[in-house]
XYZ file of N, CA and C in Angstrom:
846
model
N 7.183 9.331 -26.599
C 7.958 9.754 -25.435
C 9.045 8.730 -25.131
N 10.270 9.197 -24.994
C 11.355 8.312 -24.608
C 11.675 8.510 -23.133
N 11.510 7.443 -22.366
C 11.830 7.489 -20.947
C 13.115 6.713 -20.694
N 13.897 7.196 -19.749
C 15.121 6.513 -19.350
C 15.034 6.244 -17.858
N 15.235 4.984 -17.475
C 15.179 4.591 -16.073
C 16.577 4.447 -15.501
N 16.822 5.092 -14.374
C 18.057 4.893 -13.626
C 17.799 3.772 -12.620
N 18.635 2.731 -12.667
C 18.383 1.497 -11.955
C 17.964 0.456 -12.975
N 18.489 -0.757 -12.831
C 18.208 -1.774 -13.844
C 17.761 -3.106 -13.253
N 18.300 -3.483 -12.111
C 18.050 -4.823 -11.584
C 17.002 -4.877 -10.482
N 16.587 -3.738 -9.960
C 15.574 -3.723 -8.906
C 14.209 -4.140 -9.426
N 13.277 -4.312 -8.505
C 11.956 -4.810 -8.887
C 11.232 -3.861 -9.849
N 11.211 -2.577 -9.532
C 10.490 -1.629 -10.385
C 11.230 -1.421 -11.699
N 12.551 -1.325 -11.643
C 13.325 -1.165 -12.871
C 13.125 -2.357 -13.801
N 13.088 -3.551 -13.239
C 12.851 -4.752 -14.049
C 11.482 -4.690 -14.693
N 10.484 -4.234 -13.938
C 9.135 -4.104 -14.493
C 9.075 -3.028 -15.572
N 9.832 -1.952 -15.398
C 9.877 -0.912 -16.427
C 10.537 -1.440 -17.696
N 11.581 -2.233 -17.544
C 12.226 -2.823 -18.717
C 11.261 -3.744 -19.457
N 10.403 -4.427 -18.710
C 9.414 -5.308 -19.332
C 8.406 -4.510 -20.156
N 8.264 -3.227 -19.826
C 7.368 -2.346 -20.581
C 8.098 -1.634 -21.721
N 9.352 -1.986 -21.929
C 10.106 -1.430 -23.041
C 10.912 -0.192 -22.727
N 11.042 0.146 -21.434
C 11.800 1.335 -21.045
C 13.290 0.994 -20.974
N 14.113 1.843 -21.557
C 15.563 1.667 -21.445
C 15.985 1.936 -20.009
N 16.837 1.076 -19.468
C 17.283 1.230 -18.086
C 18.795 1.089 -18.011
N 19.400 1.891 -17.140
C 20.853 1.824 -16.954
C 21.154 1.440 -15.522
N 22.066 0.485 -15.346
C 22.447 0.011 -14.024
C 23.780 0.556 -13.585
N 24.277 0.026 -12.463
C 25.507 0.566 -11.881
C 26.730 0.331 -12.751
N 26.664 -0.663 -13.660
C 27.794 -0.873 -14.559
C 27.927 0.266 -15.570
N 26.831 1.018 -15.758
C 26.837 2.157 -16.679
C 26.969 3.471 -15.930
N 26.198 3.624 -14.868
C 26.283 4.827 -14.041
C 26.126 4.409 -12.587
N 27.205 4.500 -11.840
C 27.260 4.028 -10.464
C 26.874 5.158 -9.517
N 25.740 4.990 -8.817
C 25.279 6.029 -7.904
C 26.204 6.191 -6.696
N 27.114 5.267 -6.508
C 28.103 5.428 -5.440
C 29.179 6.441 -5.814
N 29.193 6.852 -7.092
C 30.178 7.808 -7.597
C 29.435 9.029 -8.146
N 29.380 10.088 -7.371
C 28.608 11.270 -7.765
C 29.078 11.839 -9.094
N 30.384 11.860 -9.311
C 30.916 12.402 -10.564
C 30.438 11.594 -11.758
N 30.300 10.288 -11.583
C 29.825 9.440 -12.676
C 28.372 9.756 -13.003
N 27.579 10.059 -11.982
C 26.177 10.428 -12.208
C 26.103 11.726 -12.993
N 26.897 12.717 -12.564
C 26.932 13.993 -13.278
C 27.311 13.787 -14.740
N 28.382 13.051 -14.975
C 28.886 12.879 -16.339
C 27.864 12.166 -17.225
N 27.252 11.116 -16.706
C 26.278 10.387 -17.516
C 25.037 11.243 -17.770
N 24.539 11.898 -16.723
C 23.313 12.687 -16.853
C 23.487 13.856 -17.812
N 24.679 14.415 -17.878
C 24.921 15.546 -18.781
C 24.729 15.158 -20.240
N 24.910 13.868 -20.553
C 24.839 13.432 -21.948
C 23.642 12.542 -22.251
N 22.947 12.055 -21.219
C 21.851 11.102 -21.429
C 20.682 11.760 -22.143
N 20.216 11.117 -23.195
C 19.129 11.667 -24.000
C 17.822 10.936 -23.708
N 16.811 11.687 -23.313
C 15.474 11.156 -23.089
C 14.533 12.337 -22.869
N 13.242 12.076 -23.019
C 12.251 13.118 -22.765
C 11.956 13.248 -21.275
N 12.156 12.140 -20.531
C 11.865 12.130 -19.105
C 12.729 11.053 -18.451
N 13.141 11.319 -17.214
C 13.920 10.333 -16.471
C 13.077 9.781 -15.335
N 13.245 8.488 -15.065
C 12.610 7.837 -13.924
C 13.719 7.283 -13.033
N 13.760 7.715 -11.782
C 14.801 7.209 -10.889
C 14.266 6.092 -10.015
N 14.671 4.866 -10.345
C 14.308 3.695 -9.545
C 15.522 3.125 -8.835
N 16.656 3.813 -8.929
C 17.872 3.363 -8.236
C 17.791 3.776 -6.777
N 18.106 2.859 -5.876
C 18.024 3.190 -4.455
C 18.731 2.142 -3.615
N 19.159 2.578 -2.432
C 19.587 1.643 -1.379
C 18.301 1.246 -0.659
N 17.895 -0.010 -0.759
C 16.634 -0.448 -0.174
C 16.814 -1.446 0.968
N 18.056 -1.742 1.347
C 18.310 -2.658 2.462
C 18.068 -1.900 3.760
N 16.832 -1.972 4.254
C 16.398 -1.141 5.377
C 17.230 -1.395 6.625
N 17.427 -2.639 6.990
C 18.179 -2.939 8.210
C 19.662 -2.595 8.057
N 20.237 -2.915 6.916
C 21.653 -2.631 6.692
C 21.941 -1.137 6.731
N 20.955 -0.329 6.377
C 21.155 1.123 6.385
C 21.450 1.654 7.773
N 21.021 0.937 8.808
C 21.270 1.386 10.171
C 22.765 1.439 10.476
N 23.525 0.531 9.905
C 24.974 0.510 10.123
C 25.746 1.156 8.981
N 25.060 1.412 7.884
C 25.740 1.964 6.702
C 24.977 3.184 6.173
N 24.650 4.089 7.093
C 23.829 5.231 6.685
C 24.558 6.129 5.684
N 25.853 6.277 5.816
C 26.595 7.127 4.878
C 26.509 6.576 3.461
N 26.652 5.253 3.341
C 26.557 4.631 2.017
C 25.139 4.749 1.460
N 24.139 4.543 2.337
C 22.749 4.676 1.895
C 22.442 6.110 1.475
N 22.989 7.078 2.209
C 22.757 8.487 1.873
C 23.386 8.840 0.515
N 24.526 8.265 0.220
C 25.158 8.505 -1.070
C 24.230 8.087 -2.208
N 23.639 6.899 -2.089
C 22.772 6.378 -3.144
C 21.424 7.093 -3.165
N 20.844 7.291 -1.982
C 19.466 7.797 -1.888
C 19.350 9.305 -1.871
N 20.469 10.003 -1.664
C 20.403 11.466 -1.583
C 21.451 12.161 -2.438
N 22.728 11.887 -2.181
C 23.787 12.643 -2.857
C 23.734 12.431 -4.370
N 23.640 11.185 -4.808
C 23.556 10.912 -6.239
C 22.257 11.445 -6.825
N 21.174 11.351 -6.051
C 19.876 11.866 -6.500
C 19.933 13.382 -6.674
N 20.623 14.055 -5.770
C 20.785 15.507 -5.885
C 21.484 15.868 -7.199
N 22.544 15.133 -7.539
C 23.241 15.386 -8.797
C 22.321 15.149 -9.987
N 21.582 14.044 -9.948
C 20.669 13.718 -11.043
C 19.606 14.799 -11.202
N 19.028 15.237 -10.087
C 17.964 16.237 -10.133
C 18.476 17.582 -10.621
N 19.689 17.942 -10.228
C 20.233 19.233 -10.654
C 20.526 19.247 -12.154
N 21.052 18.148 -12.675
C 21.288 18.078 -14.118
C 19.958 18.061 -14.866
N 18.983 17.326 -14.335
C 17.659 17.291 -14.972
C 17.057 18.686 -15.039
N 17.156 19.436 -13.942
C 16.617 20.795 -13.917
C 17.344 21.688 -14.915
N 18.667 21.569 -14.944
C 19.463 22.399 -15.855
C 19.125 22.108 -17.310
N 18.886 20.852 -17.623
C 18.616 20.456 -19.004
C 17.138 20.483 -19.364
N 16.283 20.768 -18.382
C 14.848 20.830 -18.657
C 14.216 19.469 -18.882
N 14.755 18.438 -18.220
C 14.220 17.085 -18.341
C 13.406 16.766 -17.101
N 12.110 16.472 -17.229
C 11.305 16.114 -16.052
C 11.838 14.841 -15.394
N 11.701 14.771 -14.073
C 12.209 13.635 -13.306
C 11.098 13.036 -12.458
N 10.872 11.738 -12.618
C 9.971 10.990 -11.741
C 10.859 10.218 -10.764
N 10.662 10.458 -9.482
C 11.528 9.874 -8.448
C 10.704 9.033 -7.488
N 11.120 7.785 -7.280
C 10.402 6.889 -6.380
C 10.869 7.063 -4.941
N 9.901 7.132 -4.035
C 10.225 7.228 -2.617
C 9.369 6.229 -1.836
N 9.198 6.463 -0.543
C 8.721 5.413 0.343
C 7.839 5.922 1.476
N 7.027 5.019 2.008
C 6.229 5.308 3.195
C 7.096 5.492 4.438
N 8.356 5.071 4.381
C 9.246 5.158 5.540
C 9.626 6.593 5.890
N 9.196 7.573 5.114
C 9.460 8.961 5.499
C 8.536 9.390 6.642
N 7.503 8.585 6.934
C 6.575 8.883 8.026
C 6.922 8.063 9.267
N 6.399 8.490 10.427
C 6.716 7.790 11.672
C 5.777 6.633 11.970
N 4.747 6.445 11.142
C 3.866 5.298 11.303
C 2.870 5.406 12.439
N 2.656 6.590 12.951
C 1.714 6.764 14.057
C 0.273 6.819 13.544
N -0.675 6.590 14.445
C -2.087 6.699 14.107
C -2.573 5.600 13.183
N -3.771 5.808 12.663
C -4.366 4.839 11.737
C -4.880 5.503 10.466
N -4.829 6.816 10.409
C -5.293 7.532 9.216
C -4.261 7.408 8.101
N -4.715 7.217 6.856
C -3.764 7.179 5.740
C -2.984 8.493 5.644
N -1.696 8.371 5.384
C -0.845 9.550 5.272
C -1.083 10.247 3.942
N -1.267 11.553 3.998
C -1.370 12.341 2.778
C 0.005 12.901 2.441
N 0.233 13.280 1.178
C 1.552 13.817 0.802
C 1.949 15.059 1.577
N 0.957 15.785 2.094
C 1.248 17.031 2.805
C 1.508 16.830 4.288
N 1.326 15.626 4.795
C 1.499 15.388 6.229
C 2.960 15.571 6.652
N 3.184 15.938 7.915
C 4.557 16.082 8.412
C 5.317 14.758 8.317
N 6.580 14.843 7.960
C 7.414 13.650 7.842
C 8.313 13.538 9.073
N 8.610 12.297 9.462
C 9.445 12.061 10.637
C 9.955 10.620 10.575
N 10.967 10.360 9.773
C 11.444 8.986 9.593
C 11.929 8.366 10.904
N 11.721 7.068 11.040
C 12.118 6.345 12.244
C 13.545 5.815 12.176
N 14.115 5.731 10.963
C 15.429 5.107 10.832
C 16.243 5.692 9.701
N 17.402 5.094 9.491
C 18.358 5.602 8.509
C 17.814 5.550 7.091
N 17.168 4.444 6.731
C 16.627 4.331 5.382
C 15.654 5.470 5.088
N 14.699 5.685 5.993
C 13.729 6.757 5.797
C 14.382 8.125 5.757
N 15.385 8.338 6.598
C 16.082 9.637 6.594
C 16.760 9.893 5.259
N 17.414 8.869 4.718
C 18.133 9.077 3.452
C 17.168 9.259 2.286
N 16.045 8.552 2.328
C 15.056 8.736 1.256
C 14.406 10.116 1.343
N 14.147 10.589 2.544
C 13.591 11.934 2.711
C 14.580 12.979 2.220
N 15.848 12.788 2.521
C 16.862 13.729 2.038
C 16.891 13.745 0.510
N 16.705 12.587 -0.106
C 16.641 12.526 -1.563
C 15.434 13.265 -2.109
N 14.297 13.102 -1.451
C 13.101 13.858 -1.851
C 13.385 15.358 -1.829
N 13.956 15.823 -0.734
C 14.220 17.256 -0.595
C 15.185 17.753 -1.666
N 16.149 16.925 -2.024
C 17.097 17.301 -3.070
C 16.384 17.475 -4.409
N 15.440 16.595 -4.694
C 14.672 16.697 -5.943
C 13.860 17.984 -5.955
N 13.211 18.277 -4.832
C 12.387 19.488 -4.770
C 13.237 20.749 -4.931
N 14.396 20.744 -4.273
C 15.226 21.951 -4.240
C 15.981 22.197 -5.548
N 16.038 21.190 -6.416
C 16.773 21.349 -7.674
C 16.102 22.352 -8.605
N 14.791 22.504 -8.464
C 14.089 23.538 -9.230
C 13.544 23.106 -10.574
N 13.636 21.839 -10.906
C 13.113 21.356 -12.180
C 11.711 20.803 -12.055
N 11.197 20.277 -13.165
C 9.890 19.617 -13.153
C 10.087 18.214 -12.582
N 9.294 17.876 -11.577
C 9.479 16.575 -10.935
C 8.149 16.037 -10.430
N 8.111 14.734 -10.240
C 7.026 14.084 -9.510
C 7.669 13.051 -8.596
N 7.458 13.199 -7.310
C 7.909 12.207 -6.339
C 6.743 11.258 -6.084
N 6.978 9.976 -6.256
C 5.932 8.979 -6.079
C 6.327 8.066 -4.917
N 5.667 8.264 -3.780
C 5.910 7.405 -2.620
C 5.061 6.145 -2.730
N 5.675 5.023 -2.480
C 4.948 3.761 -2.543
C 5.318 2.893 -1.355
N 4.770 1.673 -1.297
C 4.972 0.843 -0.110
C 4.895 -0.642 -0.451
N 5.545 -1.460 0.362
C 5.397 -2.916 0.379
C 5.478 -3.517 -1.028
N 6.570 -3.247 -1.717
C 6.716 -3.652 -3.126
C 6.922 -5.163 -3.240
N 6.240 -5.768 -4.201
C 6.435 -7.195 -4.459
C 6.407 -7.460 -5.958
N 7.025 -8.562 -6.353
C 7.052 -8.963 -7.758
C 7.592 -10.378 -7.835
N 7.714 -10.870 -9.052
C 8.275 -12.206 -9.242
C 9.801 -12.198 -9.213
N 10.409 -11.022 -9.146
C 11.869 -10.915 -9.141
C 12.347 -10.317 -7.826
N 13.629 -10.489 -7.539
C 14.214 -9.869 -6.362
C 13.748 -10.487 -5.059
N 14.135 -9.852 -3.969
C 13.757 -10.307 -2.640
C 12.564 -9.494 -2.154
N 11.495 -10.151 -1.751
C 10.316 -9.455 -1.266
C 9.480 -10.392 -0.396
N 8.463 -9.858 0.241
C 7.657 -10.598 1.197
C 6.954 -11.793 0.550
N 6.421 -11.611 -0.648
C 5.714 -12.706 -1.313
C 6.635 -13.899 -1.509
N 7.811 -13.656 -2.028
C 8.737 -14.762 -2.289
C 9.231 -15.390 -0.988
N 9.404 -14.582 0.056
C 9.801 -15.133 1.350
C 8.711 -16.037 1.910
N 7.445 -15.614 1.806
C 6.342 -16.422 2.309
C 6.202 -17.724 1.529
N 6.412 -17.677 0.233
C 6.334 -18.892 -0.568
C 7.415 -19.884 -0.152
N 8.609 -19.365 0.089
C 9.717 -20.240 0.500
C 9.458 -20.835 1.879
N 9.081 -19.985 2.836
C 8.850 -20.464 4.191
C 7.600 -21.336 4.270
N 6.582 -20.968 3.493
C 5.341 -21.733 3.510
C 5.504 -23.133 2.957
N 6.483 -23.322 2.096
C 6.751 -24.656 1.550
C 7.519 -25.514 2.541
N 8.091 -24.877 3.570
C 8.918 -25.600 4.537
C 8.222 -25.840 5.869
N 7.222 -25.028 6.197
C 6.636 -25.068 7.537
C 5.115 -25.166 7.487
N 4.550 -25.670 8.576
C 3.099 -25.790 8.682
C 2.475 -24.551 9.310
N 3.265 -23.758 10.003
C 2.753 -22.552 10.635
C 3.842 -21.486 10.676
N 3.423 -20.236 10.688
C 4.355 -19.115 10.737
C 3.792 -18.027 11.636
N 4.672 -17.349 12.347
C 4.294 -16.219 13.185
C 4.569 -14.947 12.390
N 3.514 -14.172 12.110
C 3.628 -13.001 11.233
C 3.100 -11.765 11.949
N 3.817 -10.669 11.793
C 3.429 -9.399 12.406
C 2.051 -8.951 11.925
N 1.218 -8.532 12.874
C -0.155 -8.148 12.526
C -0.486 -6.695 12.853
N 0.429 -5.968 13.501
C 0.123 -4.583 13.862
C 0.795 -3.558 12.948
N 1.391 -4.018 11.861
C 1.846 -3.115 10.800
C 0.859 -3.245 9.637
N 0.347 -2.118 9.190
C -0.691 -2.119 8.156
C -0.276 -1.197 7.016
N -0.460 -1.680 5.787
C -0.122 -0.866 4.622
C -0.746 -1.424 3.361
N -0.317 -0.909 2.240
C -0.851 -1.329 0.958
C 0.202 -2.039 0.132
N 0.159 -3.366 0.037
C 1.086 -4.075 -0.850
C 0.946 -3.541 -2.282
N 2.063 -3.388 -2.966
C 2.039 -2.776 -4.292
C 2.949 -3.545 -5.232
N 2.411 -4.013 -6.330
C 3.230 -4.782 -7.270
C 4.145 -3.858 -8.059
N 5.336 -4.353 -8.350
C 6.282 -3.582 -9.155
C 5.707 -3.271 -10.526
N 4.915 -4.200 -11.065
C 4.308 -3.972 -12.379
C 3.363 -2.776 -12.342
N 2.574 -2.663 -11.278
C 1.654 -1.526 -11.164
C 2.418 -0.223 -10.948
N 3.492 -0.280 -10.170
C 4.305 0.924 -9.956
C 4.928 1.374 -11.273
N 5.440 0.421 -12.040
C 6.066 0.762 -13.320
C 5.070 1.423 -14.256
N 3.862 0.858 -14.332
C 2.830 1.439 -15.199
C 2.455 2.839 -14.731
N 2.360 3.019 -13.410
C 2.037 4.338 -12.877
C 3.147 5.334 -13.171
N 4.397 4.918 -13.022
C 5.534 5.791 -13.322
C 5.487 6.284 -14.762
N 5.195 5.377 -15.666
C 5.150 5.757 -17.078
C 4.027 6.741 -17.356
N 2.874 6.524 -16.748
C 1.754 7.442 -16.965
C 2.045 8.808 -16.352
N 2.603 8.816 -15.150
C 2.992 10.086 -14.520
C 4.038 10.789 -15.383
N 5.003 10.028 -15.889
C 6.055 10.609 -16.731
C 5.462 11.235 -17.991
N 4.550 10.516 -18.615
C 3.928 11.031 -19.846
C 3.213 12.350 -19.587
N 2.439 12.396 -18.515
C 1.689 13.611 -18.218
C 2.599 14.736 -17.732
N 3.681 14.377 -17.061
C 4.610 15.400 -16.583
C 5.308 16.084 -17.757
N 5.617 15.307 -18.793
C 6.216 15.889 -19.991
C 5.249 16.861 -20.646
N 3.982 16.461 -20.723
C 2.981 17.299 -21.386
C 2.543 18.480 -20.527
N 2.478 18.253 -19.207
C 1.973 19.286 -18.299
C 2.852 19.344 -17.051
N 3.991 20.017 -17.127
C 4.939 20.048 -15.997
C 4.342 20.582 -14.708
N 3.294 21.426 -14.817
C 2.710 21.990 -13.599
C 1.990 20.945 -12.749
N 1.848 19.735 -13.263
C 1.272 18.654 -12.455
C 2.276 18.101 -11.450
N 3.498 18.566 -11.515
C 4.541 18.046 -10.639
C 4.235 18.247 -9.166
N 4.880 17.440 -8.334
C 4.691 17.522 -6.896
C 4.938 16.173 -6.252
N 4.435 15.991 -5.048
C 4.615 14.751 -4.303
C 3.303 13.994 -4.248
N 3.352 12.710 -4.585
C 2.146 11.893 -4.679
C 2.369 10.533 -4.021
N 1.250 9.862 -3.728
C 1.299 8.524 -3.152
C 0.663 7.518 -4.101
N 1.218 6.306 -4.100
C 0.668 5.227 -4.931
C 0.903 3.901 -4.221
N -0.178 3.247 -3.807
C -0.072 1.971 -3.106
C -1.276 1.104 -3.442
N -1.082 -0.191 -3.326
C -2.156 -1.128 -3.615
C -3.277 -1.057 -2.594
N -4.442 -1.562 -2.982
C -5.618 -1.600 -2.121
C -6.174 -3.028 -2.115
N -6.837 -3.408 -1.017
C -7.084 -2.656 0.212
C -5.902 -2.749 1.172
N -5.886 -1.837 2.146
C -4.850 -1.905 3.166
C -5.011 -3.198 3.970
N -3.872 -3.738 4.422
C -3.882 -5.034 5.080
C -2.660 -5.137 5.990
N -2.720 -6.004 6.976
C -1.546 -6.261 7.809
C -0.648 -7.271 7.103
N 0.593 -7.381 7.587
C 1.483 -8.394 7.034
C 0.888 -9.793 7.218
N 0.246 -10.023 8.359
C -0.365 -11.330 8.599
C -1.495 -11.595 7.595
N -2.313 -10.587 7.353
C -3.389 -10.743 6.381
C -2.857 -10.954 4.974
N -1.795 -10.252 4.660
C -1.153 -10.414 3.349
C -0.626 -11.841 3.207
N -0.001 -12.349 4.271
C 0.535 -13.711 4.240
C -0.574 -14.733 4.010
N -1.691 -14.570 4.701
C -2.805 -15.507 4.525
C -3.271 -15.529 3.065
N -3.350 -14.345 2.463
C -3.788 -14.271 1.066
C -2.787 -14.948 0.144
N -1.512 -14.780 0.430
C -0.472 -15.430 -0.374
C -0.608 -16.947 -0.297
N -0.756 -17.465 0.924
C -0.851 -18.917 1.100
C -2.104 -19.476 0.423
N -3.217 -18.769 0.558
C -4.452 -19.235 -0.063
C -4.322 -19.254 -1.584
N -3.776 -18.171 -2.130
C -3.648 -18.085 -3.587
C -2.653 -19.094 -4.135
N -1.664 -19.455 -3.319
C -0.643 -20.407 -3.756
C -1.011 -21.855 -3.433
N -2.133 -22.043 -2.747
C -2.540 -23.404 -2.401
C -1.693 -24.025 -1.313
N -1.176 -23.194 -0.404
C -0.338 -23.688 0.698
C -1.152 -23.705 1.992
N -1.129 -24.822 2.679
C -1.856 -24.968 3.940
C -0.931 -24.585 5.092
N -0.917 -23.298 5.397
C -0.025 -22.767 6.428
C -0.855 -21.961 7.426
N -0.738 -22.303 8.696
C -1.416 -21.544 9.735
C -0.621 -20.286 10.054
N -1.317 -19.154 10.152
C -0.671 -17.878 10.453
C -1.024 -17.451 11.869
N -0.007 -17.342 12.718
C -0.202 -16.838 14.074
C 0.159 -15.354 14.087
N -0.781 -14.522 14.493
C -0.548 -13.086 14.512
C 0.257 -12.690 15.739
N 1.296 -11.900 15.515
C 2.129 -11.418 16.619
C 2.328 -9.910 16.487
N 2.647 -9.229 17.601
C 2.959 -7.800 17.520
C 4.394 -7.592 17.045
N 4.670 -6.410 16.579
C 6.016 -6.067 16.113
C 7.056 -6.286 17.208
N 6.657 -6.077 18.448
C 7.592 -6.230 19.565
C 8.148 -7.640 19.679
N 7.456 -8.622 19.111
C 7.924 -10.001 19.161
C 8.761 -10.376 17.936
N 8.975 -9.401 17.053
C 9.817 -9.655 15.880
C 10.770 -8.480 15.705
N 11.733 -8.339 16.611
C 12.638 -7.177 16.578
C 13.558 -7.206 15.362
N 13.805 -6.041 14.810
C 14.717 -5.882 13.675
C 15.625 -4.693 13.954
N 16.790 -4.618 13.302
C 17.688 -3.479 13.530
C 17.029 -2.129 13.250
N 16.201 -2.063 12.223
C 15.502 -0.825 11.880
C 14.057 -0.896 12.367
N 13.576 0.188 12.935
C 12.188 0.260 13.385
C 11.272 0.451 12.175
N 10.263 -0.390 12.079
C 9.297 -0.287 10.980
C 8.099 0.567 11.394
N 7.552 1.363 10.475
C 6.335 2.117 10.809
C 5.147 1.172 10.950
N 4.324 1.401 11.968
C 3.135 0.571 12.154
C 2.045 0.934 11.144
N 1.914 2.206 10.868
C 0.886 2.669 9.935
C 1.537 3.122 8.633
N 1.431 2.271 7.612
C 1.966 2.621 6.293
C 0.858 2.889 5.293
N -0.340 3.159 5.795
C -1.447 3.484 4.885
C -1.134 4.799 4.168
N -1.373 4.847 2.871
C -1.094 6.042 2.080
C -2.366 6.540 1.401
N -2.623 7.826 1.539
C -3.750 8.460 0.858
C -3.334 8.740 -0.590
N -3.909 8.004 -1.499
C -3.526 8.091 -2.919
C -4.534 8.880 -3.751
N -5.435 9.600 -3.081
C -6.502 10.295 -3.808
C -5.961 11.370 -4.744
N -4.861 12.018 -4.362
C -4.294 13.050 -5.220
C -3.763 12.483 -6.517
N -3.210 11.296 -6.475
C -2.688 10.648 -7.679
C -3.826 10.336 -8.644
N -4.956 9.894 -8.103
C -6.105 9.613 -8.968
C -6.705 10.906 -9.504
N -6.777 11.933 -8.673
C -7.386 13.189 -9.087
C -6.556 13.878 -10.173
N -5.241 13.917 -10.001
C -4.380 14.664 -10.925
C -4.014 13.848 -12.163
N -3.699 12.575 -11.969
C -3.205 11.757 -13.083
C -4.195 10.708 -13.576
N -5.308 10.544 -12.858
C -6.289 9.546 -13.261
C -5.841 8.123 -12.996
N -4.924 7.938 -12.039
C -4.389 6.613 -11.722
C -4.990 6.133 -10.409
N -5.777 5.068 -10.474
C -6.424 4.528 -9.283
C -5.498 3.551 -8.563
N -5.788 3.306 -7.315
C -5.036 2.298 -6.572
C -5.298 0.916 -7.175
N -4.265 0.148 -7.450
C -4.460 -1.196 -8.011
C -4.879 -2.184 -6.929
N -5.619 -3.202 -7.307
C -5.992 -4.267 -6.384
C -4.814 -5.232 -6.265
N -4.157 -5.227 -5.126
C -2.952 -6.052 -4.976
C -3.276 -7.542 -5.039
N -4.519 -7.900 -4.733
C -4.881 -9.314 -4.773
C -4.838 -9.842 -6.198
N -5.289 -9.036 -7.154
C -5.195 -9.435 -8.556
C -3.747 -9.457 -9.016
N -2.977 -8.455 -8.584
C -1.554 -8.414 -8.953
C -0.794 -9.587 -8.337
N -1.173 -9.976 -7.118
C -0.542 -11.127 -6.472
C -0.753 -12.382 -7.301
N -1.959 -12.581 -7.779
C -2.233 -13.774 -8.568
C -1.463 -13.771 -9.884
N -1.257 -12.598 -10.444
C -0.454 -12.501 -11.662
C 1.003 -12.868 -11.375
N 1.524 -12.402 -10.230
C 2.894 -12.738 -9.854
C 3.025 -14.236 -9.603
N 2.071 -14.821 -8.902
C 2.113 -16.258 -8.630
C 2.033 -17.064 -9.924
N 1.242 -16.574 -10.856
C 1.162 -17.267 -12.157
C 2.512 -17.225 -12.863
N 3.193 -16.074 -12.794
C 4.520 -15.958 -13.402
C 5.518 -16.889 -12.718
N 5.344 -17.058 -11.412
C 6.228 -17.946 -10.663
C 5.778 -19.411 -10.759
N 4.611 -19.613 -11.400
C 4.056 -20.961 -11.586
C 3.785 -21.662 -10.260
N 3.240 -20.880 -9.301
C 2.893 -21.479 -8.015
C 1.443 -21.193 -7.632
N 0.646 -20.626 -8.531
C -0.750 -20.325 -8.211
C -1.540 -21.616 -8.041
N -2.497 -21.568 -7.103
C -3.317 -22.762 -6.837
C -4.250 -23.039 -8.020
């Protein structure tokens, strides 16, 4: 099976490249230019496409929603329509931000969506574009992505933990940290099965286990890295950001395991692998 990844420098795209997947970045096909997406997709050869290209700057999207929508929806619509026309299955990555974060029950793929901000709205619009294109697709919603590359919570905690003796970390947002490596492996397995059995298509969730707060995640990072940092738990209200974050990012991933045989990865093991790659493990 030949898979082609759209997006090259992001965390998941980098992990897919590490698995041998060909990836194209904006220098080859710029999602800011819809015509360029159409032209490239019309000629791109692969058995399945994986879309890991996205506007992921959550706070910046509040002031630049049109630009975020272009990347997360308009370009995705073009990609999905060409994929449907050419009969190429599409695996599309999405996010827990399509939900409003209420309650404490894990969100199932069938639950009502209600994004709190611009980023979630544009990602939801992209999901709908994929569904409406009429081709074989699998939308994989994930959460709290981390890896040894790019900007993410793990790397921020390592940097701050090396500078300070204590940190105030939000404790009322709960979700499943998910390594880019695990997401990449899941994407490939979903892609393989989607090629063989297109009727498996639909919307699925994939997130690391167990669910944890940002404060709990930070404590685990510091312990695994051998950093003596005190974590003071604070509510989200004491850490205001331009974009509202969902409090409940728990995702019900049972459908992904039932249909594709992919279990939730243990983020604690993946964290230690990332720290080893960064050469900061205790």
